[in-house]
Short mmCIF file of C-alpha atoms in Angstrom, two decimals:
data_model
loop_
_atom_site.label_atom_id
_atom_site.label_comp_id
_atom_site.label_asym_id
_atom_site.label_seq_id
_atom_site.Cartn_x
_atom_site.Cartn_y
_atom_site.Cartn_z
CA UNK V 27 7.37 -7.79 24.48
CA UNK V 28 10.05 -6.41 21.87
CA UNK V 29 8.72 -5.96 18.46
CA UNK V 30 10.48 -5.81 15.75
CA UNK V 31 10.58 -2.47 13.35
CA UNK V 32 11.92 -3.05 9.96
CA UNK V 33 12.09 -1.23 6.47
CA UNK V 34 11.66 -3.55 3.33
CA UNK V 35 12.19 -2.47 -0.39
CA UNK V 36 10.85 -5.22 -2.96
CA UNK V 37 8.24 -5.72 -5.17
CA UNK V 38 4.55 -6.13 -4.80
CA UNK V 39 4.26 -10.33 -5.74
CA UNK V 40 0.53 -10.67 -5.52
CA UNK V 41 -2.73 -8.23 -6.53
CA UNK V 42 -3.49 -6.91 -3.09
CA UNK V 43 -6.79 -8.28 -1.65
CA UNK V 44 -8.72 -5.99 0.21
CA UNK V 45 -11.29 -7.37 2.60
CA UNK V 46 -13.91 -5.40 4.62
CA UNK V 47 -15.17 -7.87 7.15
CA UNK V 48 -18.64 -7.16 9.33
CA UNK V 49 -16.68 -7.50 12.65
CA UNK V 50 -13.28 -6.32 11.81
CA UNK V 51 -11.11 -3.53 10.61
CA UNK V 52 -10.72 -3.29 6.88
CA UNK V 53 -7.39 -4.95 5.33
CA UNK V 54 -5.36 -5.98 2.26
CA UNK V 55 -3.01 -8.10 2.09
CA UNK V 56 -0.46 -8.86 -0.41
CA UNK V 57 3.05 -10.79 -1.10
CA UNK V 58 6.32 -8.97 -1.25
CA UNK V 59 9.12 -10.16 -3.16
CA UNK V 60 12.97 -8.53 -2.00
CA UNK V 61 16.05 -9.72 -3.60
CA UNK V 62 19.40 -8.92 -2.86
CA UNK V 63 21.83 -7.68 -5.86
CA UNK V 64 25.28 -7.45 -5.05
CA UNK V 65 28.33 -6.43 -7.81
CA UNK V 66 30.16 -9.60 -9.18
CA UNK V 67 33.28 -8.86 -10.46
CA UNK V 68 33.92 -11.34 -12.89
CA UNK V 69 31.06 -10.17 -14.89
CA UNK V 70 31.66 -6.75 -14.13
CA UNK V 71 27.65 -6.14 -13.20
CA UNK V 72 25.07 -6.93 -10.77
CA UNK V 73 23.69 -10.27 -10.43
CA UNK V 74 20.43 -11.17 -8.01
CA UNK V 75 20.74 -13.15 -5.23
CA UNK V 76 18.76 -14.82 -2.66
CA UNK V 77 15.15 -13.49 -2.85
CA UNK V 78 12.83 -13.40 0.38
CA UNK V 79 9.34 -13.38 0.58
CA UNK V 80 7.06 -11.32 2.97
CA UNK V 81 3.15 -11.46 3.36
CA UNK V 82 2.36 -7.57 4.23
CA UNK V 83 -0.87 -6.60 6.04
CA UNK V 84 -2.37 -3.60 6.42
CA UNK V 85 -5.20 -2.32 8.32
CA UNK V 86 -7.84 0.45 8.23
CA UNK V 87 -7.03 3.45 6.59
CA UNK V 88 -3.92 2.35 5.15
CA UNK V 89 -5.27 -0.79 3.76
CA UNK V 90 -7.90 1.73 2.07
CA UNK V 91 -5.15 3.56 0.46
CA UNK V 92 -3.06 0.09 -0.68
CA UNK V 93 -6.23 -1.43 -2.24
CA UNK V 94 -6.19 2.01 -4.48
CA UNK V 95 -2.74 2.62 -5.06
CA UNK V 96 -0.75 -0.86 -5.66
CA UNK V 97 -0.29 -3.41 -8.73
CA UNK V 98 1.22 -6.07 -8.62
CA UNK V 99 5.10 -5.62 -10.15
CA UNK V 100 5.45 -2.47 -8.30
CA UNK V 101 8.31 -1.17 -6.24
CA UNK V 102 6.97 -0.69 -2.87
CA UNK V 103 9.10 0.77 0.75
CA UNK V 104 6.81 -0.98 3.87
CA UNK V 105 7.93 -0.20 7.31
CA UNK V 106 6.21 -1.97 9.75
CA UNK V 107 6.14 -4.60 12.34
CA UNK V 108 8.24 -7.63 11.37
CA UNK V 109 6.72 -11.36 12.42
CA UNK V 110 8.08 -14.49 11.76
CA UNK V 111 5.44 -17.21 11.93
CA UNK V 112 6.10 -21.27 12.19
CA UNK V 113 3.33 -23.78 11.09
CA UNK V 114 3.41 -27.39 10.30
CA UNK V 115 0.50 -29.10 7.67
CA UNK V 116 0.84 -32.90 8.58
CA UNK V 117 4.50 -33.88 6.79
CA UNK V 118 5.47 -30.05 5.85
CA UNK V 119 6.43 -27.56 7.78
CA UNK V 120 7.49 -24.05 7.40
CA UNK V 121 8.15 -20.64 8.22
CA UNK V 122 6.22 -17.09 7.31
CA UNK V 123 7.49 -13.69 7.31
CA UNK V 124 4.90 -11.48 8.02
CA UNK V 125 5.24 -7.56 8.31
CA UNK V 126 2.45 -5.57 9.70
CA UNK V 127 2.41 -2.23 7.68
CA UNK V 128 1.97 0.76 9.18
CA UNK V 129 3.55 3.05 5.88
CA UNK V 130 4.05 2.12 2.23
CA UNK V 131 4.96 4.11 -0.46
CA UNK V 132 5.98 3.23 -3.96
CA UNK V 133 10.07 3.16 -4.81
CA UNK V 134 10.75 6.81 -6.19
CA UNK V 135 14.39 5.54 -7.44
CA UNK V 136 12.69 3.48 -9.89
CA UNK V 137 10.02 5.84 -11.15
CA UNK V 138 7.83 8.52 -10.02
CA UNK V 139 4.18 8.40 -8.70
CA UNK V 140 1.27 11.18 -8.00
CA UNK V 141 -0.03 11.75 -4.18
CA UNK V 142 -3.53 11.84 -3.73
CA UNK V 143 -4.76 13.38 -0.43
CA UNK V 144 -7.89 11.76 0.99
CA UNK V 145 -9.95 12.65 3.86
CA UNK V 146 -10.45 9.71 5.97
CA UNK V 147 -14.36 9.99 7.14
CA UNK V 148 -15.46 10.55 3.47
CA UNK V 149 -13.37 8.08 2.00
CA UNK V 150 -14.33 5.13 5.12
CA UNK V 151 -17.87 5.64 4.20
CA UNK V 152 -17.34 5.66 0.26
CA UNK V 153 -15.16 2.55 0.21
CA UNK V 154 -16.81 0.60 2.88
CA UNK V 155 -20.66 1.37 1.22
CA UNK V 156 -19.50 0.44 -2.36
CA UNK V 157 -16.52 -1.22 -1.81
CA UNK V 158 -13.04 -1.08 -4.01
CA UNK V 159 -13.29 -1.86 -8.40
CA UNK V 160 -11.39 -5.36 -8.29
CA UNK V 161 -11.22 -6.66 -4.68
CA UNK V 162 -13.26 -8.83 -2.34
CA UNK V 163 -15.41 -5.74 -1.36
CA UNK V 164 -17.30 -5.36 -4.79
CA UNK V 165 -17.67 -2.25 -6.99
CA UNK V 166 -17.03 1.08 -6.09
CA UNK V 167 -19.27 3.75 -5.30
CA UNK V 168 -18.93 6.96 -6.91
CA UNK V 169 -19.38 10.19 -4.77
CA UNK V 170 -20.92 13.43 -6.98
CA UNK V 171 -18.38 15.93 -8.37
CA UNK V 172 -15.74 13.72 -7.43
CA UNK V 173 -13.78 13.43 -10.95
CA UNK V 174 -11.99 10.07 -9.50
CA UNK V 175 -15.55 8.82 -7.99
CA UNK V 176 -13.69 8.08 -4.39
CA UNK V 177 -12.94 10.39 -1.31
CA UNK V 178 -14.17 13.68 -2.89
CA UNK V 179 -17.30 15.73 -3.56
CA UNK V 180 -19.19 18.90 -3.53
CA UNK V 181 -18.24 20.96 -0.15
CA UNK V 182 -15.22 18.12 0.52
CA UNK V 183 -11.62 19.01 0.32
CA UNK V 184 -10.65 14.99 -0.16
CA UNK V 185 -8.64 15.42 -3.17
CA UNK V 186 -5.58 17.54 -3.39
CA UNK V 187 -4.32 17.14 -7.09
CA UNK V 188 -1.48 17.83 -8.47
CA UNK V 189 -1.30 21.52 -11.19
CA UNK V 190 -4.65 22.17 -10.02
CA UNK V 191 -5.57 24.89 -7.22
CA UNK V 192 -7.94 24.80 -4.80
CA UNK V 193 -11.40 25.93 -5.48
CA UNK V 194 -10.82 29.01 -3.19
CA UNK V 195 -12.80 32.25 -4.43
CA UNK V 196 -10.30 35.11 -4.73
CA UNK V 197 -9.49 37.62 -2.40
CA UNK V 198 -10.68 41.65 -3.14
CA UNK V 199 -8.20 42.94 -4.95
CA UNK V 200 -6.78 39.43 -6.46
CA UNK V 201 -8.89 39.38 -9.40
CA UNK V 202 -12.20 39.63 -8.16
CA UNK V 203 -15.10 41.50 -10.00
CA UNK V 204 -15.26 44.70 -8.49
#
């Protein structure tokens, strides 16, 4: 079967809702709005146009990562798998777009963001023992020395953060006592 691969710039519609089941993988899930602008000419600016709505999934890891990173209002880039979805409720009937995220990352022509580096096996345990602040999964759990409390700790390199260096002693001859 032929799956579809598409790119989608909009903006996150919904708080994400992060759900950490007993039998399956970990998700969130939230809406994503995408309108079109094109250039009218008569008004000699951009107008909106038609504005389509996505629900976006993700899974595991990534939906780890989501739960953290996303508010509502913000402009997101998903790339993922693209499914559309027809259901009937009695007299109504519809369609769903659906895209199955496998990247996300926020919009950097409309502002700028910080990357956060986490190592997965710390940050599975961390997030799926205390769960994520303001989802389904209940409060967080903070790991020791970890100044943001997920993914990082004494003897872990979780965290890369941005201005800071690495807690590396230096080499002879690099500052070191003698």
């Amino acid at each position: 079967m032929n799956e579809i691969i598409s790119t989608v710039l909009g903006n996150v519609a919904s708080e994400p809702r992060h759900v950490v089941g007993e039998n399956g993988p970990p998700r969130t899930s939230f809406r994503l709005a995408s309108t079109t602008t094109r250039f009218d000419q008569g008004l000699q600016g951009y107008v909106d146009g038609h504005t389509t709505w996505l629900t976006v999934t993700c899974w595991r890891g990534l939906a780890f990562n989501v739960a953290q990173s996303l508010q509502k209002g913000r402009p997101v880039i998903v790339h993922g798998t693209l499914h559309v979805r027809e259901w009937t409720d009695g007299d109504r009937s519809g369609r769903e777009v659906e895209l199955d995220a496998t990247s996300i990352g926020h919009d950097l022509r409309r502002g700028r963001t910080t990357f956060a580096r986490v190592t997965r096996p710390v940050a599975d345990r961390t997030l799926i023992s205390g769960g994520v602040p303001g989802t389904d999964a209940g409060g967080g759990t903070a790991v020791p020395g970890s100044p943001d409390g997920f993914g990082a700790g004494p003897g872990n390199d979780a965290v890369d953060r941005p201005g800071e260096a690495p807690d590396v002693p230096p080499e002879e001859g690099e500052g070191a006592a003698a």
